[in-house]
Each structure stands twice: as structure tokens, then as C-alpha cells.
mmCIF file of C-alpha atoms (C1' of nucleotides) in Angstrom:
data_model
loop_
_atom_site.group_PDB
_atom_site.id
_atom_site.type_symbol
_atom_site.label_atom_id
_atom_site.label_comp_id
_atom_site.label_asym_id
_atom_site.label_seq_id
_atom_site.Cartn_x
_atom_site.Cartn_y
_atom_site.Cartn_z
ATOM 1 C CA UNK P 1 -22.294 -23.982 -16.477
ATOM 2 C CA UNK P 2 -22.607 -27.924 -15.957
ATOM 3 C CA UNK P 3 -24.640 -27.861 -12.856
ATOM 4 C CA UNK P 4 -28.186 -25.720 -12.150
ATOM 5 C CA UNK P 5 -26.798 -23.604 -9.466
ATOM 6 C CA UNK P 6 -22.867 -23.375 -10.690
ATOM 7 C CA UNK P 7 -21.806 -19.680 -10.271
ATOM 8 C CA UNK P 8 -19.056 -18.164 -12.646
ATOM 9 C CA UNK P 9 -16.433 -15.099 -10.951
ATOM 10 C CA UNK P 10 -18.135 -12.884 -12.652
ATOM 11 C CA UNK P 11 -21.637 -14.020 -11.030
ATOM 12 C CA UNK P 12 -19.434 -14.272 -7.476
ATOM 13 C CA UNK P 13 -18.360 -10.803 -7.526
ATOM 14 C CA UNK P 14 -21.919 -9.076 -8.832
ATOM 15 C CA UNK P 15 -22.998 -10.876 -5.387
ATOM 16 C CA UNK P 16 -20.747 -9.726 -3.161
ATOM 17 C CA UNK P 17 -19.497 -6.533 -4.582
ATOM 18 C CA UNK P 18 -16.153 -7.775 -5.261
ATOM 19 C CA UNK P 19 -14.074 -7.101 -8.316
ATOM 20 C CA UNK P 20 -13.314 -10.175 -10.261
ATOM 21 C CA UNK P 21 -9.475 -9.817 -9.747
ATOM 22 C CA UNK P 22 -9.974 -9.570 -6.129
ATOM 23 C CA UNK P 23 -11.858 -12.639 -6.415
ATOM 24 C CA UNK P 24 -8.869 -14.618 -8.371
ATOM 25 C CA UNK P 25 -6.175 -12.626 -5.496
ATOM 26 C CA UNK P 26 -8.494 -13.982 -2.531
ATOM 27 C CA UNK P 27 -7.875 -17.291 -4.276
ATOM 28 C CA UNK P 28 -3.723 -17.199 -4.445
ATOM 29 C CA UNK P 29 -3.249 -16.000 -1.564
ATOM 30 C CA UNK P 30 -5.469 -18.802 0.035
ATOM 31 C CA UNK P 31 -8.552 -16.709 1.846
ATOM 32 C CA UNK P 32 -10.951 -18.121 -1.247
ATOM 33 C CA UNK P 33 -10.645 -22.362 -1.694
ATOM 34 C CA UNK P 34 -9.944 -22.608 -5.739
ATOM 35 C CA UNK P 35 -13.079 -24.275 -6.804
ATOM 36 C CA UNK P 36 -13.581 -27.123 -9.576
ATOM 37 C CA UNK P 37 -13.046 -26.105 -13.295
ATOM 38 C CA UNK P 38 -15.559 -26.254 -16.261
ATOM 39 C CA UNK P 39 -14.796 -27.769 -19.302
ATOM 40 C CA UNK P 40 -13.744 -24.743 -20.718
ATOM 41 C CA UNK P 41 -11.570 -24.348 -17.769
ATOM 42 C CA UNK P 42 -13.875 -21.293 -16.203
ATOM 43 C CA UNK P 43 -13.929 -21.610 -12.175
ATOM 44 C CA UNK P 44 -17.307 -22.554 -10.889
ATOM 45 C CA UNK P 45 -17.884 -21.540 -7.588
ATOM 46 C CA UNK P 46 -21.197 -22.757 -5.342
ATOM 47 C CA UNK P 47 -23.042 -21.153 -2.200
ATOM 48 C CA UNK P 48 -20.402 -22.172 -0.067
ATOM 49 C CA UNK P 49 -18.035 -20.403 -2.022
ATOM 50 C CA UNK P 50 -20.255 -17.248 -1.744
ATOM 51 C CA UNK P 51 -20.859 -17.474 2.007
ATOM 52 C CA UNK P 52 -17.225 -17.699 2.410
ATOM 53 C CA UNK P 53 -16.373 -14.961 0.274
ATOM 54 C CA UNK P 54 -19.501 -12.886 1.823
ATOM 55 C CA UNK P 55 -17.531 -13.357 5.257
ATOM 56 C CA UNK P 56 -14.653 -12.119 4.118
ATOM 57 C CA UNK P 57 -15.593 -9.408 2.849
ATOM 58 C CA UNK P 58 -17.745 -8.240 5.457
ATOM 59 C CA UNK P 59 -14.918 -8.620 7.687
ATOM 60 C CA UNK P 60 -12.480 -6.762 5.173
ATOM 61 C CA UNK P 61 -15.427 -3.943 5.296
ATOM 62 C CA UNK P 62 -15.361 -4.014 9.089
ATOM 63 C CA UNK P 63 -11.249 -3.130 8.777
ATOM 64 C CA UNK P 64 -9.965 -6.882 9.757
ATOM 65 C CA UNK P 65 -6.492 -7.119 7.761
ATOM 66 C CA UNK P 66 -6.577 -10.288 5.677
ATOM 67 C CA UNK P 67 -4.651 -12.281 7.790
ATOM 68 C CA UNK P 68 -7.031 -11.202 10.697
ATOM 69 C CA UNK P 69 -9.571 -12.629 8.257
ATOM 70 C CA UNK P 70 -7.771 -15.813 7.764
ATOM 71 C CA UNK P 71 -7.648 -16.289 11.676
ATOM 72 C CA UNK P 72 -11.116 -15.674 11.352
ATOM 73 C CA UNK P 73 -11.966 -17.938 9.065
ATOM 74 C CA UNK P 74 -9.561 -20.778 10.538
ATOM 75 C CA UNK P 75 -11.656 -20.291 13.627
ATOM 76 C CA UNK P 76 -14.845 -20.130 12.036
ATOM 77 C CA UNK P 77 -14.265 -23.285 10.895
ATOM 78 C CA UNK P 78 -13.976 -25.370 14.101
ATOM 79 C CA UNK P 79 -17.512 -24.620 14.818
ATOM 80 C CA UNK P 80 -17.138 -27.071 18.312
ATOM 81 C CA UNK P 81 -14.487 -24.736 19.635
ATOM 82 C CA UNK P 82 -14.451 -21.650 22.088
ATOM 83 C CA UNK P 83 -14.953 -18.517 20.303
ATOM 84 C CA UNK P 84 -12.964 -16.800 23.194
ATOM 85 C CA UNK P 85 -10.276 -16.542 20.641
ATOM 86 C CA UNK P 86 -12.871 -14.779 18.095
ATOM 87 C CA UNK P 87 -13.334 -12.277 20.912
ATOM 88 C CA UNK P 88 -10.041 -11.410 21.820
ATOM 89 C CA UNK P 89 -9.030 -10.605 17.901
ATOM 90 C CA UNK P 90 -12.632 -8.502 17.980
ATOM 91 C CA UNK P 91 -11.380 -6.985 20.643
ATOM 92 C CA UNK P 92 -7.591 -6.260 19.960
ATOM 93 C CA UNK P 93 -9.038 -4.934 16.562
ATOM 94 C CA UNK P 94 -11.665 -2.366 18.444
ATOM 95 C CA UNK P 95 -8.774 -1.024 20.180
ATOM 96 C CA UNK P 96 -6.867 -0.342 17.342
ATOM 97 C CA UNK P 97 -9.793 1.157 15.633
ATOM 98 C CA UNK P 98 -10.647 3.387 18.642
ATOM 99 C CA UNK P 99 -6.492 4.522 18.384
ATOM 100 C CA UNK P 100 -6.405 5.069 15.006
ATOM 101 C CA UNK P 101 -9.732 7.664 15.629
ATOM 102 C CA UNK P 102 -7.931 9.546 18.500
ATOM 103 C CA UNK P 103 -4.840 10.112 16.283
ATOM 104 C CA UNK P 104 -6.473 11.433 13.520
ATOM 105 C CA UNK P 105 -8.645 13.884 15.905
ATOM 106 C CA UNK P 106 -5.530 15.506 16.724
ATOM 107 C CA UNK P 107 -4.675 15.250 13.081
ATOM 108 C CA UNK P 108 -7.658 17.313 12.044
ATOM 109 C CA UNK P 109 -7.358 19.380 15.198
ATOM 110 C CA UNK P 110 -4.029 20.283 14.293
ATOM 111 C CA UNK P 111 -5.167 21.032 10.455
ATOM 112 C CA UNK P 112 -8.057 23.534 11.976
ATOM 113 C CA UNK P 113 -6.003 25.559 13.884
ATOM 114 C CA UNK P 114 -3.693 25.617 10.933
ATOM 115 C CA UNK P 115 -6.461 26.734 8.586
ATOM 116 C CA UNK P 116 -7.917 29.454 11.287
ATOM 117 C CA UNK P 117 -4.782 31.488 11.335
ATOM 118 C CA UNK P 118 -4.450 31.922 7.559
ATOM 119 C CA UNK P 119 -5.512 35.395 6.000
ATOM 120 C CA UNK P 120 -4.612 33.924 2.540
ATOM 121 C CA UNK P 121 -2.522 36.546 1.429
ATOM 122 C CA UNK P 122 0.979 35.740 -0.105
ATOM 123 C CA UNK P 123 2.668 32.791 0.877
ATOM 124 C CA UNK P 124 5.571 34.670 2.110
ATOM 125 C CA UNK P 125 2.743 35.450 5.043
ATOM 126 C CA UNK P 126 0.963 32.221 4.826
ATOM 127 C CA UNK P 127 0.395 30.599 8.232
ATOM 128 C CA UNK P 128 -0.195 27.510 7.005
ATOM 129 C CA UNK P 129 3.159 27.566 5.339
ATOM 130 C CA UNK P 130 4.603 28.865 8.358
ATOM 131 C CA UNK P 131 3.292 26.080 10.601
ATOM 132 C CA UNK P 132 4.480 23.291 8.464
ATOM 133 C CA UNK P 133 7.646 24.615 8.135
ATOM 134 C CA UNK P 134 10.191 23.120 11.423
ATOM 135 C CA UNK P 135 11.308 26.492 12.891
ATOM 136 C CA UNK P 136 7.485 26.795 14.704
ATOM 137 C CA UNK P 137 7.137 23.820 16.241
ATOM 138 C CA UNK P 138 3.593 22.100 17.362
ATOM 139 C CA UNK G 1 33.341 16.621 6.014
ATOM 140 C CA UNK G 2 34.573 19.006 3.688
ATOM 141 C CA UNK G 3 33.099 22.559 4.441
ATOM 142 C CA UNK G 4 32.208 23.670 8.599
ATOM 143 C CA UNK G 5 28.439 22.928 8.149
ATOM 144 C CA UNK G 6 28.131 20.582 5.701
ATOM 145 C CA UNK G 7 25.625 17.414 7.649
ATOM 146 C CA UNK G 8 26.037 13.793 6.414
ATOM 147 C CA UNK G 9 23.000 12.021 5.790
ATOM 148 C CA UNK G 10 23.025 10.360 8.749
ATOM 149 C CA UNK G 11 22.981 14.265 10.317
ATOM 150 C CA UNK G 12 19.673 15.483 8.592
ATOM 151 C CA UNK G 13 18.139 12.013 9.336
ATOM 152 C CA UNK G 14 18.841 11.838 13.102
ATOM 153 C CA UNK G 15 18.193 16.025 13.297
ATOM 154 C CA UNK G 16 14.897 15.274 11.237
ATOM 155 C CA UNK G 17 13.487 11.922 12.932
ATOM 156 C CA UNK G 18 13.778 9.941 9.587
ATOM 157 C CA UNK G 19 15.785 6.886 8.648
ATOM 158 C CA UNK G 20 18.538 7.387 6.268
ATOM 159 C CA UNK G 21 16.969 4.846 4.023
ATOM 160 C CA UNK G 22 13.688 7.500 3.891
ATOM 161 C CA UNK G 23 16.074 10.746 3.060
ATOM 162 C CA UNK G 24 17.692 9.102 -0.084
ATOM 163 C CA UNK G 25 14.167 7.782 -1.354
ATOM 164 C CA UNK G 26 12.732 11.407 -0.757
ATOM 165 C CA UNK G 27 15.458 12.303 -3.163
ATOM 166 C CA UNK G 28 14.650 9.675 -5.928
ATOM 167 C CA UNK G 29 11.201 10.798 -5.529
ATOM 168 C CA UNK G 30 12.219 14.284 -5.982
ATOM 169 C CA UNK G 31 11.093 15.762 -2.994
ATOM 170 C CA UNK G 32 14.323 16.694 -1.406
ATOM 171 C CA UNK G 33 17.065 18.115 -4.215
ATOM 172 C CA UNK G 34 19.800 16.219 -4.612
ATOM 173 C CA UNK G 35 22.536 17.650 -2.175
ATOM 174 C CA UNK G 36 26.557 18.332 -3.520
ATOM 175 C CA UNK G 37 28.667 15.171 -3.020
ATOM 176 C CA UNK G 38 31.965 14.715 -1.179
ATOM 177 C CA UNK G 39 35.273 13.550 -2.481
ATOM 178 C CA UNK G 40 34.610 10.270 -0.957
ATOM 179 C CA UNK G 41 30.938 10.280 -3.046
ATOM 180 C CA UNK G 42 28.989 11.153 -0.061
ATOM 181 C CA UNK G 43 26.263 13.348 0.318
ATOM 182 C CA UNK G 44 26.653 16.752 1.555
ATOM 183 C CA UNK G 45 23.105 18.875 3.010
ATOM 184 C CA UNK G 46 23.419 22.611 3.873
ATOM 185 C CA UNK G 47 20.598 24.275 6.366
ATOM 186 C CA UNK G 48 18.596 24.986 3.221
ATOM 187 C CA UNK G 49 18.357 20.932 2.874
ATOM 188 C CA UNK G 50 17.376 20.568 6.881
ATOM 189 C CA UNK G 51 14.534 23.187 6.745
ATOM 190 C CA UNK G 52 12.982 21.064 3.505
ATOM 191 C CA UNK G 53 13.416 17.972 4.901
ATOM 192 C CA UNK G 54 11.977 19.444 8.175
ATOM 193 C CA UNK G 55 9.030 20.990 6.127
ATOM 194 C CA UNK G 56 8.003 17.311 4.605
ATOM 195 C CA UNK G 57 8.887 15.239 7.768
ATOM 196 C CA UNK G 58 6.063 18.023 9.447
ATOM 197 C CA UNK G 59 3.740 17.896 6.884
ATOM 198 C CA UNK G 60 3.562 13.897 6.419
ATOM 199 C CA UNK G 61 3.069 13.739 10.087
ATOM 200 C CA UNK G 62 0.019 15.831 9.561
ATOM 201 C CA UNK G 63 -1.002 12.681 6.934
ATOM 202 C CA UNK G 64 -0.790 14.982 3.744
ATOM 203 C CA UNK G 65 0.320 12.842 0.743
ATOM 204 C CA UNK G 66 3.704 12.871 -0.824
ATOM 205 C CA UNK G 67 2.167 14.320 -4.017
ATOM 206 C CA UNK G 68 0.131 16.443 -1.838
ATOM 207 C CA UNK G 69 3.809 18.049 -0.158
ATOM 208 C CA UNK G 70 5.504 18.397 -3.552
ATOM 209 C CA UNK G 71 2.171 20.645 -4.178
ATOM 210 C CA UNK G 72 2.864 22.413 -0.618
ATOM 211 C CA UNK G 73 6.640 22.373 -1.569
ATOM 212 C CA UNK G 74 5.676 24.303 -5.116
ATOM 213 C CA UNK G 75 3.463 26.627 -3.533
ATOM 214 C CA UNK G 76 5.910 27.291 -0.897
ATOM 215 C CA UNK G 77 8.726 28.168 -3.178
ATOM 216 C CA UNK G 78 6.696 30.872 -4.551
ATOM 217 C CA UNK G 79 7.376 33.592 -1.860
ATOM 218 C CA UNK G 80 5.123 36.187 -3.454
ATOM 219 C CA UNK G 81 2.346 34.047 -4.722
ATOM 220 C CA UNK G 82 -0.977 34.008 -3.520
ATOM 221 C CA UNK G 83 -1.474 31.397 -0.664
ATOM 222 C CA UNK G 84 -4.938 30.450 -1.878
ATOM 223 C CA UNK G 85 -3.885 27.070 -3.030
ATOM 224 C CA UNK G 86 -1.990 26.229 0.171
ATOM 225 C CA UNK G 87 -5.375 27.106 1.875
ATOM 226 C CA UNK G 88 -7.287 25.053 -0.141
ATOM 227 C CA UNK G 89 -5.231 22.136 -0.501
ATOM 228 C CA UNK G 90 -5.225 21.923 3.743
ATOM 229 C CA UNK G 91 -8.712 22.272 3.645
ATOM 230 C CA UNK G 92 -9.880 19.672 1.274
ATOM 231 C CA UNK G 93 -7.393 17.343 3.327
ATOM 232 C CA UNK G 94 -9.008 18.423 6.419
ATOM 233 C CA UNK G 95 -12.071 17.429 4.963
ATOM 234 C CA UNK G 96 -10.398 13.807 4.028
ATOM 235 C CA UNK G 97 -9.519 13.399 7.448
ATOM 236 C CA UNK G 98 -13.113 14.342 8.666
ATOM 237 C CA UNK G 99 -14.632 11.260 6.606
ATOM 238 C CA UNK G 100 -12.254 8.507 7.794
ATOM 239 C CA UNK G 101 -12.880 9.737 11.545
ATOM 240 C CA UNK G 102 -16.736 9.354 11.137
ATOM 241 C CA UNK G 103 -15.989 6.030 8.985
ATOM 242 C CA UNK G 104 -14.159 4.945 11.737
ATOM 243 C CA UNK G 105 -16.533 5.667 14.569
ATOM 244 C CA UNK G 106 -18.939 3.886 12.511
ATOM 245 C CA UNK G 107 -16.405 0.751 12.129
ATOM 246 C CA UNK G 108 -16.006 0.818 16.070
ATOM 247 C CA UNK G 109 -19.834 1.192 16.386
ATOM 248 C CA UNK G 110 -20.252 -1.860 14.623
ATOM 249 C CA UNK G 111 -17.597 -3.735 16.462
ATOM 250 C CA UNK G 112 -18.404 -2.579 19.801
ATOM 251 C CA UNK G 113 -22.179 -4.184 18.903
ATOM 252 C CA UNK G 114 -20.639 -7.566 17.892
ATOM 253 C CA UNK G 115 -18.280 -7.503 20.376
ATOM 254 C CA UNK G 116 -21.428 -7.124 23.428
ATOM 255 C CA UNK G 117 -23.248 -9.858 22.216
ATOM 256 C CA UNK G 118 -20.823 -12.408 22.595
ATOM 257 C CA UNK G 119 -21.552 -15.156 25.206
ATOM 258 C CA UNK G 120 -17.911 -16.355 24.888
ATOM 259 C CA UNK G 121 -19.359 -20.343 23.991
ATOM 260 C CA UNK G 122 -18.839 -22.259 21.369
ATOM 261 C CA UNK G 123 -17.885 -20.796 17.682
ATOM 262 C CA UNK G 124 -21.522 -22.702 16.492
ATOM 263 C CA UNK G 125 -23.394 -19.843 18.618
ATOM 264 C CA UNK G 126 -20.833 -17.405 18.327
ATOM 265 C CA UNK G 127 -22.677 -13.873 17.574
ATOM 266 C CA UNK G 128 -19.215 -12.428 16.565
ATOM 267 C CA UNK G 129 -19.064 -14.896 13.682
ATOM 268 C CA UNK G 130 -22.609 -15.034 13.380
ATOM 269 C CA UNK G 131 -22.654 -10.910 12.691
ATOM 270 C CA UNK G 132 -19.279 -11.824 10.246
ATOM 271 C CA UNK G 133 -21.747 -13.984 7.928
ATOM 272 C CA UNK G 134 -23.481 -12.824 4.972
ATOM 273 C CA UNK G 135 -26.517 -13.864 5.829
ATOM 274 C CA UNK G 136 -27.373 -10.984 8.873
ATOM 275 C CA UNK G 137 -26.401 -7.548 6.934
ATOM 276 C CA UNK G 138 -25.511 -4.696 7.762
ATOM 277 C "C1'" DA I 1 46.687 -2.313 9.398
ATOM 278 C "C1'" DT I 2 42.615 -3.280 11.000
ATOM 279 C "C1'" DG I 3 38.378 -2.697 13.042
ATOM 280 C "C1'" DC I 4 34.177 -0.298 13.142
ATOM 281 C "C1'" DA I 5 30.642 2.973 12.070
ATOM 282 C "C1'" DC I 6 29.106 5.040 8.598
ATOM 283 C "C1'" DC I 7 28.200 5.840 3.531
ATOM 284 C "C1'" DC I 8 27.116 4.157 -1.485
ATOM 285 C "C1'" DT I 9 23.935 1.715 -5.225
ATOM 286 C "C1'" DG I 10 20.484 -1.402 -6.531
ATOM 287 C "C1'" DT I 11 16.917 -4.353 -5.692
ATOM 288 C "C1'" DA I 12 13.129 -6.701 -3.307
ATOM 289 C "C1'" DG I 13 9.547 -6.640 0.076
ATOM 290 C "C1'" DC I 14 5.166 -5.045 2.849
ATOM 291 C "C1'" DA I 15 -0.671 -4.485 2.383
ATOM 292 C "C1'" DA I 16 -4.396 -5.231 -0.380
ATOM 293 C "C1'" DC I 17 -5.560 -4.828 -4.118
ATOM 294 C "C1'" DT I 18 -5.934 -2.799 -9.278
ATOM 295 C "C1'" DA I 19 -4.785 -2.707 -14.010
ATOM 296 C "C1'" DT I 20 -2.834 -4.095 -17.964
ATOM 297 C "C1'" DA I 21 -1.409 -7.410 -21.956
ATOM 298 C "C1'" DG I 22 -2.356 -11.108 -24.627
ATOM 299 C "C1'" DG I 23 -4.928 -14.563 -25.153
ATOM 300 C "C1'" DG I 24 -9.334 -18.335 -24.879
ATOM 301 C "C1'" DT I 25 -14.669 -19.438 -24.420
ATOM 302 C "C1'" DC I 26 -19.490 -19.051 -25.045
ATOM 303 C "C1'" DA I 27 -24.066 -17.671 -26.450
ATOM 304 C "C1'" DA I 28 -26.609 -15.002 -29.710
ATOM 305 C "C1'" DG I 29 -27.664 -12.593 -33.874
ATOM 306 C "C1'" DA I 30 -27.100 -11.899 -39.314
ATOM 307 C "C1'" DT U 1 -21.766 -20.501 -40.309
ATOM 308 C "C1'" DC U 2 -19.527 -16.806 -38.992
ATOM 309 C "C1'" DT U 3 -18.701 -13.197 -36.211
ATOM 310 C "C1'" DT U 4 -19.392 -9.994 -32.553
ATOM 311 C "C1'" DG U 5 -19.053 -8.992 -27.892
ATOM 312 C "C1'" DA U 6 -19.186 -10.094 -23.179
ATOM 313 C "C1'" DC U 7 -17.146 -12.707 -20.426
ATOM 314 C "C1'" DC U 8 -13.222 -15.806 -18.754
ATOM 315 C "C1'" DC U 9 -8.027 -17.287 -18.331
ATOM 316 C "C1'" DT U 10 -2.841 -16.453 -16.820
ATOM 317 C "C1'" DA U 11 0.995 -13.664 -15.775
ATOM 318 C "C1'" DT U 12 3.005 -9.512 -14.622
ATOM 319 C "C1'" DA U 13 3.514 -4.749 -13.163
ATOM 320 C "C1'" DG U 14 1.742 -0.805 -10.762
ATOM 321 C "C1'" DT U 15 -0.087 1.696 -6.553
ATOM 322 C "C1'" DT U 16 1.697 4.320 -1.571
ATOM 323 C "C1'" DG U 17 5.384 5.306 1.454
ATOM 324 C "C1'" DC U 18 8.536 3.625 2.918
ATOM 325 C "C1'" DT U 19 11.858 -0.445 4.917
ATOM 326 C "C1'" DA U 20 15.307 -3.932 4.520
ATOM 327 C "C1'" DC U 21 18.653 -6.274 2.605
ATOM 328 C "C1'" DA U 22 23.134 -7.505 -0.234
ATOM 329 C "C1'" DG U 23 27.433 -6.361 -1.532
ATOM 330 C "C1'" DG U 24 30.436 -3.122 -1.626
ATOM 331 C "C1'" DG U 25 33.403 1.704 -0.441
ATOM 332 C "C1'" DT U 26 35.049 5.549 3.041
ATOM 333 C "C1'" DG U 27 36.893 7.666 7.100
ATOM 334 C "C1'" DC U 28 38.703 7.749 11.507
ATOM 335 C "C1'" DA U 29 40.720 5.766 15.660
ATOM 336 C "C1'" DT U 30 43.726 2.440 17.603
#
DNA sequence: ATGCACCCTGTAGCAACTATAGGGTCAAGA
DNA sequence: TCTTGACCCTATAGTTGCTACAGGGTGCAT
């Protein structure tokens, strides 16, 4: 409110998309510097602020956990350094991605076959009952 | 200990592929009645307790929600109902499973992208980063 | 009788927020 | 000026599905 371009949460979180408690929870848990107070002790953030949070929550939308994101960030930050480090967690994080895909492919494989067999006509019959239950294994 | 077949929890939770821990929270939660007790205060499970505990162990592998297998576990009590609901209730989850595959091919789209366009020099000209910032969407 | 593996309860922790309760602040309209 | 309402503040508890203690009791073999 004191300077022309001061930002409140609520301004913060319109621009990003965030809720304004995930804001304040970016803040304690250290992702989000706490910026200076107002007067009437209101936080008021600047475009620094917003790049940082715009960062993090592109990462967050791109499946980085947060402390991926803090790595991020911490490396961000040295902008002399090698980004070979940047990389490898880009990397590590593809591959987990790409595993997380193949399991649930057999997941929803396993859930068609399921649905395919049933004639939906009392459970007692049910195939889908029958497959879940341990004597019919796979 | 008392009766021929009677299975400590330890039993059902090796027989089952869940930790002990797991089988005594699936009881607080009301998934898995609780089972007769020993003299000595432990728990004693029957075959009736091993198929259940069987029939959630398989159907949380298959990602359906806790509150998702008390439904199954309802429905499945109910010999001579109509297995309708069971069908449904697979399907819609099928369908859940369908939308975080393609969210996830997406996701490792995305990172494959930023991933190729890394030179591997410095963070300042680091494309990973760069495609991290608000400032180049999407 | 003593060691050890197992069992018991109750509680706290994980990720990553989300939601409430119970208040304070600020700008605008009557 | 007073008040309404939208916003902000802190602190705490809830979400999902377990997992991991801490601090004890039980059961069996040696």
C-alpha cells in the first residue's frame, strides 16, 4: 500500500493462480522469502516476489515435489554455476514421470479387462467382484 | 493360539503382503471387522478375515480409494444385489485413471522439451530454468 | 528366569496443501 | 461518522493412506 507497485497476497495469488493460504504455507516452510510488512502489518510482496512464486509454481505444475523445487530454486540462484545439476534433477524427475505412466497403464489395463467380463447381473455373479476378491489371482 | 485356525496378526499380514501396523489401522478405519481377542488380548482372524483383507489389499493395488473399497466391500456383501454399482464404480475409476495417464504424458512431454534444450552451461543460459520462469508460458 | 519375537495402545509424522476459528485493517458509501 | 464488506492476520486441525515410534504386555524356548 506504501509504495506504487507494492502487491498484497491477495494480489500475489490472483497472479499466479495460487490460493492465498498456499501463499502464507510457501512462506513457512521457506520456498516464498517473507516479505516487508505494512503498517497495518499486511505482507507486501514486489515482482521479485512474483517471479519467484511464478517459478514455483510452474515447477509444482510440472510435478517437481517441493523440495525438488527448493533444489531448484537454490540452484537457480547461483546463476554463474553449471546447470548440469538442473539437468540431472530434470532428468531423474522424467524418469519417474515416465514410471509412474507405465504403472498406471497396467492399472487401467487391469480395470478393462475387469470391466469386459462383467454381465452386471447379481453380485453373487459379478466378475468384477470376483476378480478383486484373492482366490483368482492376476 | 487358542482354536486350530485361528492367524495372529502378524499371520494375515505376512499371508496378505501388508504390515501389521496397516491391518490394525484398516480396523480403526472400519474396513476390516474387528476380529475375537485371545486370553492374552490378542487378536484372533478366521479365513473369513483373510479373504477381506485379501479383497482390499487387491483392490488398493488396483488404486481404488479406501472409501471407494468400503463401497466395493458394501456392494459385495450383498450376494443377491444387482452388480450395477460395482460396474459403475470400476468404471468411473477407470476413467480417473485414464486422465492422470494423459496428464502425465503431457507432464513428460513438457519435460522431455526442457530437458532437449539444455546446453548443460551455466544456470544464466540455462533453458531448463529459463522454461521454469514465469515469464515463457506454457 | 530370562531372552527374544511377537503383540498391545496411543500418538506423531509424511506430502502439499486446504479449511476453519477468531480476530484486525482498509476503503467506500449512507 | 459510522458501518458494511472485502480483504488481511495468526494458529490450529483436517485431508489420504498409511508408517513409525514409545512404552509397555505375552508367549515360548532355553
Amino acid at each position: 500500500m506504501s509504495r506504487a507497485s507494492a502487491l498484497t497476497i491477495g494480489d500475489l495469488a490472483a497472479a499466479t493462480g495460487t490460493k492465498v493460504e498456499t501463499v502464507r504455507w510457501y512462506e513457512r516452510v521457506g520456498l516464498l522469502p517473507a516479505p516487508p510488512r505494512t503498517e497495518g502489518n499486511y505482507r507486501a510482496y514486489d515482482a521479485g516476489h512474483l517471479r519467484r512464486l511464478g517459478f514455483i509454481r510452474r515447477s509444482r505444475e510440472l510435478g517437481f515435489t517441493v523440495a525438488q523445487v527448493r533444489e531448484l530454486l537454490d540452484l537457480a540462484d547461483q546463476r554463474d554455476g553449471s546447470c548440469g545439476q538442473v539437468d540431472f534433477l530434470a532428468r531423474a524427475h522424467l524418469t519417474t514421470v515416465e514410471q509412474k505412466i507405465s504403472d498406471l497403464m497396467r492399472l487401467a489395463h487391469e480395470l478393462h479387462e475387469m470391466i469386459g467380463q462383467c454381465d452386471c447381473g447379481t453380485v453373487a455373479e459379478c466378475r468384477i467382484i470376483d476378480a478383486l476378491s484373492p482366490h483368482s489371482s492376476m
